Short mmCIF file of C-alpha atoms in Angstrom, two decimals:
data_model
loop_
_atom_site.label_atom_id
_atom_site.label_comp_id
_atom_site.label_asym_id
_atom_site.label_seq_id
_atom_site.Cartn_x
_atom_site.Cartn_y
_atom_site.Cartn_z
CA MET V 1 84.95 171.71 74.12
CA GLY V 2 82.85 168.96 72.64
CA ARG V 3 85.68 167.48 70.55
CA GLN V 4 86.71 164.51 72.68
CA PRO V 5 86.53 161.34 70.53
CA VAL V 6 84.10 158.62 71.56
CA THR V 7 84.77 154.92 71.00
CA TYR V 8 82.14 152.23 70.70
CA ILE V 9 82.50 148.45 70.56
CA PRO V 10 80.04 146.69 68.24
CA ILE V 11 77.34 144.64 69.95
CA GLY V 12 76.93 142.40 66.95
CA ILE V 13 77.02 142.07 63.20
CA ILE V 14 74.47 142.30 60.38
CA HIS V 15 74.21 139.44 57.91
CA SER V 16 72.43 140.03 54.64
CA GLY V 17 72.46 139.17 50.96
CA HIS V 18 73.78 142.62 50.05
CA ARG V 19 77.41 142.27 49.00
CA LEU V 20 77.73 145.20 46.61
CA ARG V 21 77.41 148.66 48.03
CA ASP V 22 76.15 150.31 44.85
CA LYS V 23 73.39 147.77 44.32
CA THR V 24 72.02 147.95 47.84
CA PRO V 25 68.70 149.75 48.41
CA ILE V 26 69.20 153.02 50.23
CA GLN V 27 66.49 152.75 52.89
CA PRO V 28 64.26 149.99 54.31
CA ILE V 29 61.14 151.22 52.52
CA PHE V 30 62.88 150.42 49.24
CA ALA V 31 64.09 147.08 50.55
CA GLN V 32 60.92 145.36 51.74
CA GLU V 33 61.70 142.23 49.73
CA PHE V 34 65.08 141.80 51.44
CA CYS V 35 65.53 140.17 54.82
CA GLY V 36 68.53 140.33 57.09
CA ARG V 37 69.76 138.88 60.36
CA ALA V 38 71.27 140.84 63.25
CA GLU V 39 73.52 138.52 65.24
CA ILE V 40 74.17 139.86 68.72
CA HIS V 41 77.36 138.81 70.43
CA ALA V 42 76.74 136.37 73.29
CA GLU V 43 77.88 138.76 76.00
CA PHE V 44 75.13 141.25 75.07
CA ALA V 45 72.32 138.81 74.30
CA ASP V 46 70.51 139.26 77.62
CA GLY V 47 69.75 142.77 76.39
CA LEU V 48 67.31 141.33 73.86
CA ARG V 49 64.72 140.28 76.43
CA ASP V 50 61.19 141.34 75.37
CA ILE V 51 62.28 142.85 72.08
CA GLU V 52 60.09 140.39 70.19
CA ALA V 53 56.99 142.27 71.32
CA PHE V 54 57.89 145.23 69.08
CA SER V 55 56.94 145.06 65.42
CA HIS V 56 59.70 147.51 64.43
CA ILE V 57 63.14 148.39 65.73
CA TYR V 58 65.92 150.86 64.95
CA LEU V 59 69.23 149.33 63.97
CA VAL V 60 72.12 151.71 64.64
CA PHE V 61 75.28 150.65 62.84
CA HIS V 62 78.70 151.70 61.61
CA ILE V 63 78.63 152.27 57.84
CA HIS V 64 81.92 150.47 57.43
CA GLN V 65 82.16 150.91 53.65
CA ALA V 66 81.26 154.59 53.56
CA ASP V 67 83.31 156.83 51.32
CA PRO V 68 85.40 159.53 53.04
CA ALA V 69 83.25 162.31 54.46
CA ARG V 70 82.06 165.16 52.26
CA LEU V 71 80.06 168.09 53.52
CA ILE V 72 78.24 168.83 50.25
CA VAL V 73 76.70 165.85 48.45
CA LYS V 74 74.13 164.85 45.89
CA PRO V 75 71.72 162.48 47.64
CA PHE V 76 70.75 159.22 45.96
CA LEU V 77 67.27 160.47 45.13
CA GLN V 78 68.08 163.79 43.53
CA ASP V 79 70.70 165.40 41.29
CA LYS V 80 71.03 168.56 43.36
CA GLU V 81 73.64 169.32 45.97
CA HIS V 82 72.80 169.67 49.66
CA GLY V 83 74.66 169.69 52.94
CA VAL V 84 75.36 166.13 54.05
CA PHE V 85 73.32 166.63 57.26
CA ALA V 86 70.28 167.37 55.07
CA THR V 87 70.63 163.91 53.51
CA ARG V 88 71.11 160.27 54.56
CA ALA V 89 74.26 159.93 52.43
CA PRO V 90 76.77 157.52 54.02
CA CYS V 91 79.80 159.75 53.43
CA ARG V 92 79.31 161.80 56.59
CA PRO V 93 81.82 162.82 59.30
CA ASN V 94 80.58 160.06 61.62
CA PRO V 95 79.20 157.31 59.38
CA ILE V 96 76.44 156.11 61.69
CA GLY V 97 73.63 154.31 59.89
CA LEU V 98 70.04 154.27 61.10
CA SER V 99 67.45 151.88 59.69
CA ILE V 100 63.89 151.17 60.81
CA VAL V 101 63.26 147.49 60.15
CA GLU V 102 60.37 145.13 60.74
CA LEU V 103 61.14 142.41 63.25
CA ILE V 104 60.16 138.97 61.95
CA LYS V 105 61.37 136.76 64.80
CA ARG V 106 64.04 136.22 67.37
CA GLU V 107 66.09 133.02 67.18
CA GLY V 108 68.48 132.80 70.11
CA ASN V 109 70.94 135.67 69.75
CA ALA V 110 69.71 136.57 66.27
CA LEU V 111 66.98 138.92 65.13
CA HIS V 112 65.50 138.23 61.70
CA PHE V 113 64.12 141.35 60.08
CA ARG V 114 62.53 142.61 56.89
CA GLY V 115 63.44 145.78 55.01
CA CYS V 116 67.18 145.17 54.90
CA ASP V 117 69.20 147.99 53.34
CA ILE V 118 72.41 147.03 55.12
CA LEU V 119 75.56 145.44 53.71
CA ASP V 120 76.58 141.98 54.84
CA GLY V 121 79.18 142.19 57.61
CA THR V 122 78.13 145.60 58.93
CA PRO V 123 79.02 146.21 62.60
CA LEU V 124 75.96 146.77 64.78
CA LEU V 125 76.24 149.43 67.49
CA ASP V 126 72.80 149.55 69.07
CA ILE V 127 69.21 148.41 68.80
CA LYS V 128 66.32 150.57 69.95
CA PRO V 129 62.62 149.79 69.89
CA TYR V 130 60.64 151.86 67.39
CA THR V 131 57.36 153.01 68.92
CA LYS V 132 54.36 154.92 67.71
CA ARG V 133 54.54 156.96 70.91
CA PHE V 134 58.06 158.34 70.36
CA ASP V 135 59.09 157.77 66.79
CA CYS V 136 56.24 158.43 64.36
CA VAL V 137 56.06 162.21 64.10
CA ALA V 138 53.89 164.36 61.84
CA THR V 139 56.20 166.45 59.69
CA THR V 140 55.11 169.66 57.97
CA HIS V 141 58.16 170.09 55.74
CA ASN V 142 60.30 167.36 54.26
CA GLY V 143 62.94 169.56 52.64
CA TRP V 144 64.12 168.63 49.17
CA HIS V 145 62.25 165.30 49.53
CA ASP V 146 59.04 167.18 48.79
CA GLN V 147 60.40 167.77 45.27
CA VAL V 148 60.88 164.06 44.55
CA ASP V 149 57.77 162.13 43.49
CA GLU V 150 57.14 158.61 44.76
CA LYS V 151 57.85 156.87 41.45
CA THR V 152 61.21 158.55 41.02
CA ALA V 153 62.10 157.92 44.65
CA ARG V 154 61.34 154.23 44.35
CA GLN V 155 63.24 153.76 41.08
CA ARG V 156 66.33 155.52 42.36
CA GLY V 157 66.10 154.18 45.88
CA LYS V 158 65.91 150.49 45.04
CA ARG V 159 69.13 150.71 42.99
CA ALA V 160 68.29 147.34 41.47
CA ASP V 161 69.08 148.47 37.95
CA GLN V 162 72.63 149.64 38.58
CA GLY V 163 74.63 147.63 36.05
CA GLU V 164 73.75 143.94 35.83
CA ALA V 165 70.48 142.50 37.03
CA PRO V 166 70.79 141.11 40.59
CA MET H 1 84.57 139.29 63.62
CA GLY H 2 82.52 142.41 64.13
CA ARG H 3 84.30 143.49 67.33
CA GLN H 4 86.65 146.16 66.01
CA PRO H 5 86.06 149.37 67.98
CA VAL H 6 84.87 152.42 66.08
CA THR H 7 85.80 155.98 67.02
CA TYR H 8 83.83 159.09 66.23
CA ILE H 9 84.70 162.77 66.66
CA PRO H 10 81.79 164.99 67.71
CA ILE H 11 80.53 167.39 65.06
CA GLY H 12 79.20 169.79 67.63
CA ILE H 13 77.66 170.25 71.04
CA ILE H 14 74.14 170.57 72.42
CA HIS H 15 73.27 173.54 74.62
CA SER H 16 70.14 173.38 76.72
CA GLY H 17 68.67 174.36 80.06
CA HIS H 18 68.85 170.80 81.31
CA ARG H 19 71.63 170.57 83.88
CA LEU H 20 70.35 167.72 86.06
CA ARG H 21 70.11 164.30 84.52
CA ASP H 22 67.30 163.02 86.71
CA LYS H 23 65.06 166.00 86.06
CA THR H 24 65.41 165.91 82.27
CA PRO H 25 62.45 164.67 80.22
CA ILE H 26 63.16 161.29 78.69
CA GLN H 27 62.01 161.91 75.11
CA PRO H 28 61.17 164.92 72.93
CA ILE H 29 57.41 164.31 73.10
CA PHE H 30 57.59 164.95 76.86
CA ALA H 31 59.79 167.99 76.35
CA GLN H 32 57.85 170.17 73.94
CA GLU H 33 58.15 173.21 76.20
CA PHE H 34 61.96 172.99 76.21
CA CYS H 35 64.15 174.38 73.46
CA GLY H 36 67.76 173.64 72.75
CA ARG H 37 70.54 174.71 70.45
CA ALA H 38 72.84 172.42 68.47
CA GLU H 39 76.09 174.26 67.80
CA ILE H 40 77.99 172.68 64.93
CA HIS H 41 81.75 173.12 64.86
CA ALA H 42 82.89 175.51 62.12
CA GLU H 43 84.71 172.85 60.11
CA PHE H 44 81.44 170.90 59.62
CA ALA H 45 79.04 173.81 59.15
CA ASP H 46 78.87 173.52 55.36
CA GLY H 47 77.06 170.24 55.97
CA LEU H 48 74.03 172.17 57.19
CA ARG H 49 73.07 173.55 53.78
CA ASP H 50 69.34 173.14 53.10
CA ILE H 51 68.55 171.60 56.47
CA GLU H 52 66.19 174.47 57.29
CA ALA H 53 63.67 173.07 54.82
CA PHE H 54 62.97 170.11 57.10
CA SER H 55 60.53 170.57 59.94
CA HIS H 56 62.09 167.75 61.97
CA ILE H 57 65.54 166.25 62.32
CA TYR H 58 67.22 163.39 64.17
CA LEU H 59 69.95 164.37 66.58
CA VAL H 60 72.39 161.51 67.18
CA PHE H 61 74.53 162.11 70.24
CA HIS H 62 76.81 160.55 72.82
CA ILE H 63 74.97 160.15 76.15
CA HIS H 64 77.97 161.38 78.06
CA GLN H 65 76.43 161.06 81.52
CA ALA H 66 74.97 157.59 81.04
CA ASP H 67 75.40 155.12 83.88
CA PRO H 68 77.54 152.05 83.17
CA ALA H 69 75.83 149.62 80.83
CA ARG H 70 73.32 147.10 82.15
CA LEU H 71 71.65 144.48 80.00
CA ILE H 72 68.47 144.19 82.10
CA VAL H 73 66.81 147.46 83.13
CA LYS H 74 63.56 148.98 84.30
CA PRO H 75 62.64 151.66 81.76
CA PHE H 76 61.57 155.09 82.95
CA LEU H 77 57.94 154.47 82.07
CA GLN H 78 57.37 151.13 83.74
CA ASP H 79 58.39 149.19 86.84
CA LYS H 80 59.09 145.94 85.02
CA GLU H 81 62.42 144.66 83.83
CA HIS H 82 63.28 144.31 80.14
CA GLY H 83 66.37 143.84 78.04
CA VAL H 84 68.08 147.18 77.51
CA PHE H 85 67.65 146.91 73.72
CA ALA H 86 63.87 146.78 74.27
CA THR H 87 64.05 150.18 75.95
CA ARG H 88 65.55 153.64 75.38
CA ALA H 89 67.43 153.54 78.71
CA PRO H 90 70.74 155.42 78.52
CA CYS H 91 72.78 152.76 80.30
CA ARG H 92 73.41 150.70 77.17
CA PRO H 93 76.64 149.15 75.85
CA ASN H 94 77.07 151.99 73.34
CA PRO H 95 75.32 155.02 74.82
CA ILE H 96 74.13 156.58 71.56
CA GLY H 97 71.16 158.89 71.99
CA LEU H 98 68.56 159.48 69.30
CA SER H 99 66.05 162.34 69.50
CA ILE H 100 63.55 163.58 66.94
CA VAL H 101 63.30 167.33 67.39
CA GLU H 102 61.43 170.13 65.66
CA LEU H 103 63.69 172.57 63.88
CA ILE H 104 62.82 176.18 64.73
CA LYS H 105 65.51 178.03 62.83
CA ARG H 106 69.11 178.02 61.74
CA GLU H 107 71.36 180.84 62.93
CA GLY H 108 74.81 180.52 61.41
CA ASN H 109 76.32 177.29 62.72
CA ALA H 110 73.55 176.77 65.25
CA LEU H 111 70.24 174.96 64.95
CA HIS H 112 67.53 176.02 67.37
CA PHE H 113 65.05 173.24 68.08
CA ARG H 114 62.02 172.40 70.17
CA GLY H 115 61.45 169.19 72.13
CA CYS H 116 64.79 169.18 73.91
CA ASP H 117 65.40 166.11 76.11
CA ILE H 118 69.18 166.45 76.00
CA LEU H 119 71.58 167.56 78.73
CA ASP H 120 73.56 170.74 78.32
CA GLY H 121 77.04 170.00 77.00
CA THR H 122 76.14 166.77 75.21
CA PRO H 123 78.47 165.86 72.31
CA LEU H 124 76.66 165.73 68.97
CA LEU H 125 77.67 162.95 66.57
CA ASP H 126 75.34 163.35 63.61
CA ILE H 127 72.25 165.09 62.29
CA LYS H 128 69.86 163.40 59.88
CA PRO H 129 66.71 164.78 58.31
CA TYR H 130 63.51 163.17 59.58
CA THR H 131 61.12 162.54 56.70
CA LYS H 132 57.62 161.20 56.36
CA ARG H 133 58.87 159.04 53.50
CA PHE H 134 61.49 157.12 55.50
CA ASP H 135 60.88 157.64 59.19
CA CYS H 136 57.19 157.56 60.05
CA VAL H 137 56.28 153.87 60.05
CA ALA H 138 53.00 152.21 61.03
CA THR H 139 53.72 149.85 63.89
CA THR H 140 51.46 146.94 64.81
CA HIS H 141 53.07 146.09 68.15
CA ASN H 142 54.74 148.49 70.54
CA GLY H 143 55.96 145.95 73.07
CA TRP H 144 55.61 146.80 76.74
CA HIS H 145 54.68 150.38 75.71
CA ASP H 146 51.22 149.09 74.86
CA GLN H 147 50.74 148.42 78.60
CA VAL H 148 51.47 152.03 79.59
CA ASP H 149 48.58 154.49 79.22
CA GLU H 150 49.19 158.02 77.96
CA LYS H 151 48.61 159.74 81.28
CA THR H 152 51.10 157.54 83.12
CA ALA H 153 53.60 157.86 80.29
CA ARG H 154 53.41 161.64 80.39
CA GLN H 155 53.70 161.92 84.17
CA ARG H 156 56.69 159.62 84.33
CA GLY H 157 58.29 160.83 81.12
CA LYS H 158 58.36 164.53 81.96
CA ARG H 159 60.22 163.87 85.22
CA ALA H 160 59.38 167.39 86.32
CA ASP H 161 58.30 166.28 89.77
CA GLN H 162 61.52 164.55 90.74
CA GLY H 163 62.48 166.34 93.93
CA GLU H 164 62.23 170.12 93.83
CA ALA H 165 60.15 172.00 91.33
CA PRO H 166 62.26 173.16 88.36
#
């Protein structure tokens, strides 16, 4: 029970300046200087009505360049091993990405957004509005994240200094 | 381009007391009195290491009882039509559910959580830690949500008074 595969058809595609996986910031908060464009396929575009009134949205996407799944990983921000479900590492059994981005504007079937941590060409599966009412929750424990200071997090999370300068 | 289907295999199953779709609260904040249990299949259980140190997690699941997709919908909280991507309505092209729940405890391969808005038997696709660092974002505009006062939202969101008393 609970093993039947599920199949989804992308509703669109993400366009961005990120072409190299290992130089792409790992989360939108480390990618505020990067913008992206979500292009929704014409047959789904009616679903965008009224989305412009939200300042932030969730993009739910297929991490198409994820490495094969591993259950124990070292997250980007720390050199200690954890279960993959205790991290946002891409190499997970179902490589579903989740990014909270700031909506800049809608232009026809395209949504321009800020805080792009997504590779160019990524298949988009869903868009959900991000609301204060449902989505901003006061945490008491942030797991291993509480051991990583802000400066270290930012340096490692931006990944700008991996190899050559961008 | 960007239309290749993607297939995922559930990593587990959600158990809860919610058996009737139309009497289930629509979001965790309206479901704080309901607990649930995410049972992770044995072959993925190693991925849970260190998850107990997070107070909150995202559950990403397949909304297996969703109605066929519609692009224009009336959300649960308001009697006005919007594009489905501007709502959290289940009847979306790819019925992927996203709930932020409070982790109570881990018991072997099971995670007990509070704030359960998920039907019993729902296939689980992914678990991600919810962190203050990445996931709690200050919004400036909350779309049509800004037109719905808290009292109305709570009454409509709990759905406890749909038909018979629970």
